[in-house]
């Protein structure tokens, strides 16, 4: 149903438009006839004209239609009720409960507070708020993920430039990817970060060092490997989920060294790092699905060296490509230096992932 904003009318029923004009003319001839709710005929007529004819079209373009009270006419009748019209008039002057100042806009300019309408305190109002919050987050998350994957660097550039309303915050987007990754890891039974004790002892580059430290830990706790292994395996999964943010910090510290001449604020490096590792988590999600498919086909999962090596190389190449495309718009990198920096930073990101798994072993070993 067209709302007719181009014609300056917020609904299709033109009859109400002319009716409002007639009521204003009638009110000019009559002296403010009092209504049951205490609003004069002249004031109400002008309020109706301002609310249902002129104000909505302008408010839509300025993004000012968001308030806790109803702002749109009924889709069945195309008309505003008297209570809704009065609510729109009353919103012109209200006192912010937080700042204790008189406000003449739908939102407080200091803190963003909005006036409380009676409908907000009802069950229906609560349900509407919850539905709006959920759908708003979903829409922004989908838009953020799409921009992250299709246009590397633009999401970082938009966030650091102040364009933040259409997108999810970098840390929040990272957490969403984190939840998705660990949900898939649990569903597929494959492990990327939370490697088992047996994997640390026999299938990692630091296996000899791990065996040495494990022996010392078993002596200190007076336990056997069979007794300690279940404790370690359950603890490492929890630590991998809660400490995964640690990967982003070393990379954020490397970026100022790689782009010394650009003099970007440190927050730019932090946001870039969060977006990069969000992208890597999404790549790991795809790798988990491919590893599970490979296992179903009889080729083995991530425990098979061939599958692990192929997926690792693919992730490394995709990481380098993402960094190459992203550092252009964010840091203005160009030419051969852009290629070299992309390769070096991709190798650094991979090293940080391996270092994170290595750190998880020692954190879990001495904390469990």
Coordinates of C-alpha atoms in Angstrom, one line a residue:
X1 CA 0.0 0.0 0.0
X2 CA 1.5 3.3 -1.0
X3 CA 1.8 5.9 1.7
X4 CA 1.8 8.8 -0.8
X5 CA 4.9 10.5 0.7
X6 CA 5.8 12.1 -2.6
X7 CA 2.5 14.1 -2.5
X8 CA 3.1 15.2 1.1
X9 CA 0.3 13.0 2.5
X10 CA 1.2 10.1 4.9
X11 CA -1.8 7.9 4.0
X12 CA -4.1 7.1 1.0
X13 CA -7.3 8.5 2.4
X14 CA -7.4 12.1 1.0
X15 CA -10.8 12.7 2.6
X16 CA -9.1 13.1 6.0
X17 CA -6.8 15.8 4.4
X18 CA -9.8 17.9 3.3
X19 CA -11.7 17.2 6.5
X20 CA -8.8 18.5 8.6
X21 CA -8.7 21.7 6.5
X22 CA -12.5 22.1 7.0
X23 CA -12.1 21.6 10.8
X24 CA -9.5 24.4 10.9
X25 CA -11.8 26.8 9.1
X26 CA -14.6 25.8 11.4
X27 CA -12.4 26.3 14.4
X28 CA -11.5 29.8 13.2
X29 CA -15.2 30.7 13.4
X30 CA -15.7 29.0 16.7
X31 CA -13.9 29.7 19.9
X32 CA -12.0 26.6 21.1
X33 CA -14.8 24.2 21.9
X34 CA -13.6 22.1 24.9
X35 CA -13.4 18.3 24.4
X36 CA -13.6 15.6 26.9
X37 CA -9.8 15.3 27.2
X38 CA -9.4 19.1 27.6
X39 CA -8.0 19.9 24.2
X40 CA -9.8 22.8 22.3
X41 CA -11.4 22.3 18.9
X42 CA -9.1 24.8 17.3
X43 CA -5.9 23.3 18.8
X44 CA -7.0 19.8 18.0
X45 CA -7.8 20.7 14.4
X46 CA -4.5 22.3 13.8
X47 CA -2.8 19.4 15.5
X48 CA -4.6 17.0 13.2
X49 CA -3.5 18.9 10.2
X50 CA 0.1 19.2 11.3
X51 CA 0.3 15.5 12.3
X52 CA -1.5 13.8 9.5
X53 CA -0.7 16.0 6.6
X54 CA 2.5 18.0 6.9
X55 CA 4.6 16.5 9.7
X56 CA 4.7 12.8 8.7
X57 CA 6.3 13.3 5.3
X58 CA 9.0 15.5 6.7
X59 CA 9.6 13.3 9.7
X60 CA 10.1 10.2 7.6
X61 CA 12.9 11.9 5.6
X62 CA 14.5 13.2 8.8
X63 CA 14.3 9.9 10.6
X64 CA 12.1 11.3 13.3
X65 CA 9.2 8.9 13.2
X66 CA 10.6 6.7 15.9
X67 CA 8.9 7.0 19.2
X68 CA 7.3 4.8 21.8
X69 CA 3.7 5.9 20.9
X70 CA 1.9 5.0 17.7
X71 CA 2.9 7.3 14.8
X72 CA 1.1 5.8 11.8
X73 CA -2.6 5.9 11.0
X74 CA -4.6 2.7 10.9
X75 CA -4.1 0.8 7.8
X76 CA -7.8 -0.1 7.7
X77 CA -9.2 3.4 8.1
X78 CA -6.2 5.6 7.3
X79 CA -7.2 7.9 10.2
X80 CA -5.6 9.0 13.4
X81 CA -7.5 8.7 16.7
X82 CA -8.0 11.6 19.0
X83 CA -5.7 10.0 21.6
X84 CA -2.9 9.6 19.0
X85 CA -3.2 13.1 17.8
X86 CA -3.1 14.5 21.4
X87 CA 0.0 12.3 22.1
X88 CA 1.7 13.8 19.1
X89 CA 0.9 17.3 20.4
X90 CA 2.1 16.5 23.9
X91 CA 5.4 15.1 22.7
X92 CA 6.4 18.6 21.6
X93 CA 7.1 19.5 25.3
X94 CA 8.2 16.8 27.7
X95 CA 10.7 16.5 30.5
X96 CA 13.5 14.1 30.1
X97 CA 13.5 11.7 33.2
X98 CA 17.3 11.3 33.0
X99 CA 18.5 14.9 32.3
X100 CA 15.5 16.7 34.0
X101 CA 15.3 19.2 31.2
X102 CA 12.4 20.2 28.9
X103 CA 12.7 18.6 25.5
X104 CA 10.9 19.7 22.3
X105 CA 12.1 16.8 20.1
X106 CA 11.0 13.1 20.1
X107 CA 14.3 12.1 21.7
X108 CA 16.5 13.9 24.3
X109 CA 19.5 15.4 22.5
X110 CA 21.7 14.8 25.6
X111 CA 21.1 11.1 26.4
X112 CA 18.7 9.8 23.7
X113 CA 15.9 9.2 26.1
X114 CA 12.3 9.2 24.7
X115 CA 9.0 10.0 26.4
X116 CA 7.1 7.2 28.0
X117 CA 3.7 6.5 26.5
X118 CA 1.0 4.5 28.3
X119 CA 1.2 1.8 25.6
X120 CA 4.9 1.2 26.4
X121 CA 3.9 -0.1 29.8
X122 CA 1.5 -2.7 28.4
X123 CA 2.2 -6.2 27.5
X124 CA 1.5 -5.4 23.8
X125 CA 4.0 -2.6 23.9
X126 CA 6.6 -4.9 25.5
X127 CA 6.1 -7.5 22.8
X128 CA 6.4 -4.9 20.1
X129 CA 9.6 -3.6 21.6
X130 CA 11.1 -7.1 21.7
X131 CA 10.1 -7.9 18.2
X132 CA 11.6 -4.6 16.9
X133 CA 14.8 -5.2 18.8
X134 CA 15.2 -8.8 17.4
X135 CA 14.4 -7.9 13.8
X136 CA 16.6 -4.8 14.0
X137 CA 19.6 -6.8 15.2
X138 CA 19.1 -9.5 12.6
X139 CA 18.8 -7.0 9.8
X140 CA 21.9 -5.1 10.9
X141 CA 23.9 -8.3 11.5
X142 CA 23.0 -9.6 8.0
X143 CA 23.9 -6.3 6.4
X144 CA 27.2 -6.2 8.4
X145 CA 28.1 -9.8 7.4
X146 CA 27.3 -9.1 3.7
X147 CA 29.4 -6.0 3.7
X148 CA 32.3 -7.8 5.5
X149 CA 32.3 -10.6 2.9
X150 CA 31.6 -8.8 -0.3
X151 CA 33.5 -5.5 0.3
X152 CA 36.5 -6.1 2.6
X153 CA 37.5 -3.0 4.4
X154 CA 34.4 -1.0 3.8
X155 CA 32.8 -2.1 7.0
X156 CA 35.9 -1.0 9.0
X157 CA 36.0 2.3 7.0
X158 CA 32.3 3.0 7.6
X159 CA 32.5 2.3 11.4
X160 CA 35.6 4.5 11.9
X161 CA 34.1 7.2 9.8
X162 CA 31.0 7.4 12.0
X163 CA 28.5 5.4 9.8
X164 CA 27.4 3.0 12.6
X165 CA 23.6 2.9 12.7
X166 CA 23.2 0.5 9.7
X167 CA 25.7 -2.0 11.1
X168 CA 26.4 -4.1 14.1
X169 CA 29.3 -3.0 16.3
X170 CA 32.7 -4.8 15.5
X171 CA 32.8 -6.5 18.9
X172 CA 29.2 -7.6 18.7
X173 CA 29.7 -9.0 15.2
X174 CA 32.8 -10.9 16.4
X175 CA 30.8 -12.4 19.2
X176 CA 28.0 -13.5 16.8
X177 CA 30.6 -15.2 14.6
X178 CA 32.2 -16.7 17.7
X179 CA 28.8 -18.3 18.8
X180 CA 28.2 -19.6 15.2
X181 CA 31.6 -21.1 15.0
X182 CA 31.5 -23.0 18.3
X183 CA 28.0 -24.1 17.6
X184 CA 29.2 -25.6 14.3
X185 CA 32.2 -27.1 16.0
X186 CA 30.1 -28.8 18.6
X187 CA 27.6 -30.0 15.9
X188 CA 30.3 -31.4 13.6
X189 CA 32.6 -32.9 16.3
X190 CA 35.6 -31.3 14.7
X191 CA 38.1 -29.2 16.7
X192 CA 40.0 -26.1 15.5
X193 CA 41.0 -24.3 18.7
X194 CA 39.9 -26.6 21.5
X195 CA 42.3 -29.4 20.6
X196 CA 42.2 -32.5 22.9
X197 CA 45.0 -33.4 25.2
X198 CA 45.9 -36.3 23.0
X199 CA 46.2 -33.9 20.0
X200 CA 48.6 -31.7 22.0
X201 CA 50.7 -34.6 23.1
X202 CA 51.0 -36.4 19.7
X203 CA 49.9 -34.2 16.8
X204 CA 51.2 -30.7 17.3
X205 CA 54.5 -29.0 16.7
X206 CA 54.9 -28.5 20.4
X207 CA 54.1 -32.1 21.4
X208 CA 57.4 -32.8 23.1
X209 CA 57.2 -29.6 25.2
X210 CA 53.6 -30.5 26.0
X211 CA 54.6 -34.0 27.2
X212 CA 57.3 -32.5 29.5
X213 CA 55.0 -30.0 31.1
X214 CA 52.2 -32.6 31.4
X215 CA 54.5 -34.9 33.4
X216 CA 55.3 -32.1 35.8
X217 CA 51.6 -31.3 36.2
X218 CA 50.6 -34.9 36.8
X219 CA 53.3 -35.2 39.6
X220 CA 52.0 -32.0 41.2
X221 CA 48.4 -33.1 41.1
X222 CA 49.1 -36.8 41.9
X223 CA 46.9 -37.9 38.9
X224 CA 47.3 -40.2 36.0
X225 CA 46.9 -39.3 32.3
X226 CA 43.6 -41.2 32.2
X227 CA 42.3 -39.2 35.2
X228 CA 43.5 -35.9 34.0
X229 CA 42.5 -36.1 30.3
X230 CA 38.7 -35.6 30.7
X231 CA 39.3 -32.6 33.0
X232 CA 41.6 -31.1 30.4
X233 CA 39.3 -31.7 27.4
X234 CA 36.3 -30.1 29.0
X235 CA 38.2 -27.1 30.4
X236 CA 40.0 -26.4 27.1
X237 CA 36.6 -26.1 25.3
X238 CA 35.4 -23.4 27.8
X239 CA 38.7 -21.6 27.6
X240 CA 38.7 -21.5 23.8
X241 CA 35.3 -19.9 23.9
X242 CA 36.0 -17.3 26.5
X243 CA 39.5 -16.3 25.5
X244 CA 39.2 -16.2 21.8
X245 CA 39.2 -12.4 21.9
X246 CA 42.9 -12.6 22.8
X247 CA 43.7 -13.3 19.2
X248 CA 42.7 -9.9 18.0
X249 CA 44.9 -8.0 20.4
X250 CA 48.4 -9.0 19.0
X251 CA 47.2 -8.4 15.4
X252 CA 45.9 -4.9 16.4
X253 CA 49.4 -4.1 17.8
X254 CA 51.1 -5.2 14.6
X255 CA 49.0 -2.9 12.3
X256 CA 50.5 0.4 13.6
X257 CA 54.0 -1.0 12.7
X258 CA 52.9 -2.1 9.3
X259 CA 51.3 1.3 8.5
X260 CA 53.6 3.8 10.3
X261 CA 53.2 6.6 7.8
X262 CA 49.4 6.5 7.7
X263 CA 49.0 7.7 11.3
X264 CA 45.7 6.1 11.9
X265 CA 44.0 6.2 15.3
X266 CA 44.6 3.0 17.3
X267 CA 40.8 2.3 17.3
X268 CA 41.1 1.9 13.6
X269 CA 43.6 -1.0 14.1
X270 CA 41.4 -2.6 16.7
X271 CA 38.3 -2.5 14.5
X272 CA 40.3 -3.8 11.5
X273 CA 41.6 -6.7 13.7
X274 CA 38.1 -7.5 15.0
X275 CA 36.7 -7.6 11.4
X276 CA 39.6 -9.7 10.2
X277 CA 39.2 -12.4 12.8
X278 CA 35.4 -12.3 12.3
X279 CA 36.1 -13.1 8.7
X280 CA 38.5 -15.9 9.8
X281 CA 35.8 -17.4 12.1
X282 CA 33.4 -17.5 9.2
X283 CA 36.1 -19.2 7.1
X284 CA 36.6 -21.7 9.9
X285 CA 32.8 -22.3 9.9
X286 CA 33.0 -23.2 6.2
X287 CA 36.1 -25.4 6.9
X288 CA 34.2 -27.3 9.6
X289 CA 31.4 -28.1 7.2
X290 CA 33.8 -29.2 4.4
X291 CA 35.7 -31.3 6.9
X292 CA 32.5 -33.0 8.0
X293 CA 31.6 -33.6 4.4
X294 CA 35.0 -35.0 3.7
X295 CA 34.6 -37.4 6.7
X296 CA 31.2 -38.6 5.4
X297 CA 32.8 -39.3 2.0
X298 CA 35.5 -41.4 3.7
X299 CA 38.4 -39.0 3.2
X300 CA 38.8 -38.2 6.8
X301 CA 38.1 -35.0 8.8
X302 CA 40.5 -32.5 10.3
X303 CA 42.4 -35.3 11.9
X304 CA 43.5 -36.4 8.4
X305 CA 46.8 -34.6 7.4
X306 CA 45.7 -34.2 3.8
X307 CA 42.4 -32.6 4.7
X308 CA 43.9 -30.4 7.4
X309 CA 46.7 -29.2 5.1
X310 CA 44.3 -28.4 2.1
X311 CA 41.9 -26.5 4.3
X312 CA 44.6 -24.6 6.1
X313 CA 46.2 -23.5 2.9
X314 CA 42.8 -22.4 1.5
X315 CA 42.1 -20.4 4.7
X316 CA 45.5 -18.8 4.5
X317 CA 45.0 -17.7 0.9
X318 CA 41.6 -16.3 1.6
X319 CA 42.9 -14.4 4.6
X320 CA 45.7 -12.9 2.4
X321 CA 43.1 -11.9 -0.2
X322 CA 40.9 -10.3 2.4
X323 CA 43.7 -8.3 3.9
X324 CA 44.9 -7.2 0.4
X325 CA 41.4 -5.9 -0.5
X326 CA 40.8 -4.4 2.9
X327 CA 44.0 -2.4 3.5
X328 CA 43.3 -0.5 0.3
X329 CA 40.3 1.5 1.4
X330 CA 41.2 1.5 5.1
X331 CA 45.0 2.4 4.9
X332 CA 45.3 3.6 1.3
X333 CA 47.8 0.9 0.5
X334 CA 48.8 0.5 -3.1
X335 CA 51.2 -1.2 -5.5
X336 CA 53.7 -3.8 -4.6
X337 CA 53.9 -2.7 -0.9
X338 CA 50.2 -3.6 -0.6
X339 CA 50.9 -7.1 -1.8
X340 CA 53.9 -7.6 0.5
X341 CA 52.0 -6.3 3.5
X342 CA 49.0 -8.5 2.8
X343 CA 51.2 -11.6 2.7
X344 CA 53.1 -10.7 5.8
X345 CA 50.0 -9.8 7.8
X346 CA 48.3 -13.0 6.6
X347 CA 51.2 -15.1 7.9
X348 CA 51.1 -13.1 11.1
X349 CA 47.4 -13.8 11.5
X350 CA 48.0 -17.5 11.0
X351 CA 50.9 -17.5 13.5
X352 CA 48.6 -15.8 16.0
X353 CA 46.0 -18.6 15.5
X354 CA 48.7 -21.2 16.2
X355 CA 50.0 -19.2 19.1
X356 CA 46.5 -19.1 20.5
X357 CA 46.1 -22.9 20.4
X358 CA 49.6 -23.2 22.1
X359 CA 48.6 -20.7 24.8
X360 CA 45.3 -22.5 25.4
X361 CA 47.3 -25.6 26.2
X362 CA 49.3 -23.9 29.0
X363 CA 46.4 -21.9 30.3
X364 CA 44.2 -25.0 30.6
X365 CA 47.1 -27.2 31.9
X366 CA 47.8 -24.9 34.9
X367 CA 44.2 -23.8 35.5
X368 CA 42.6 -27.2 35.6

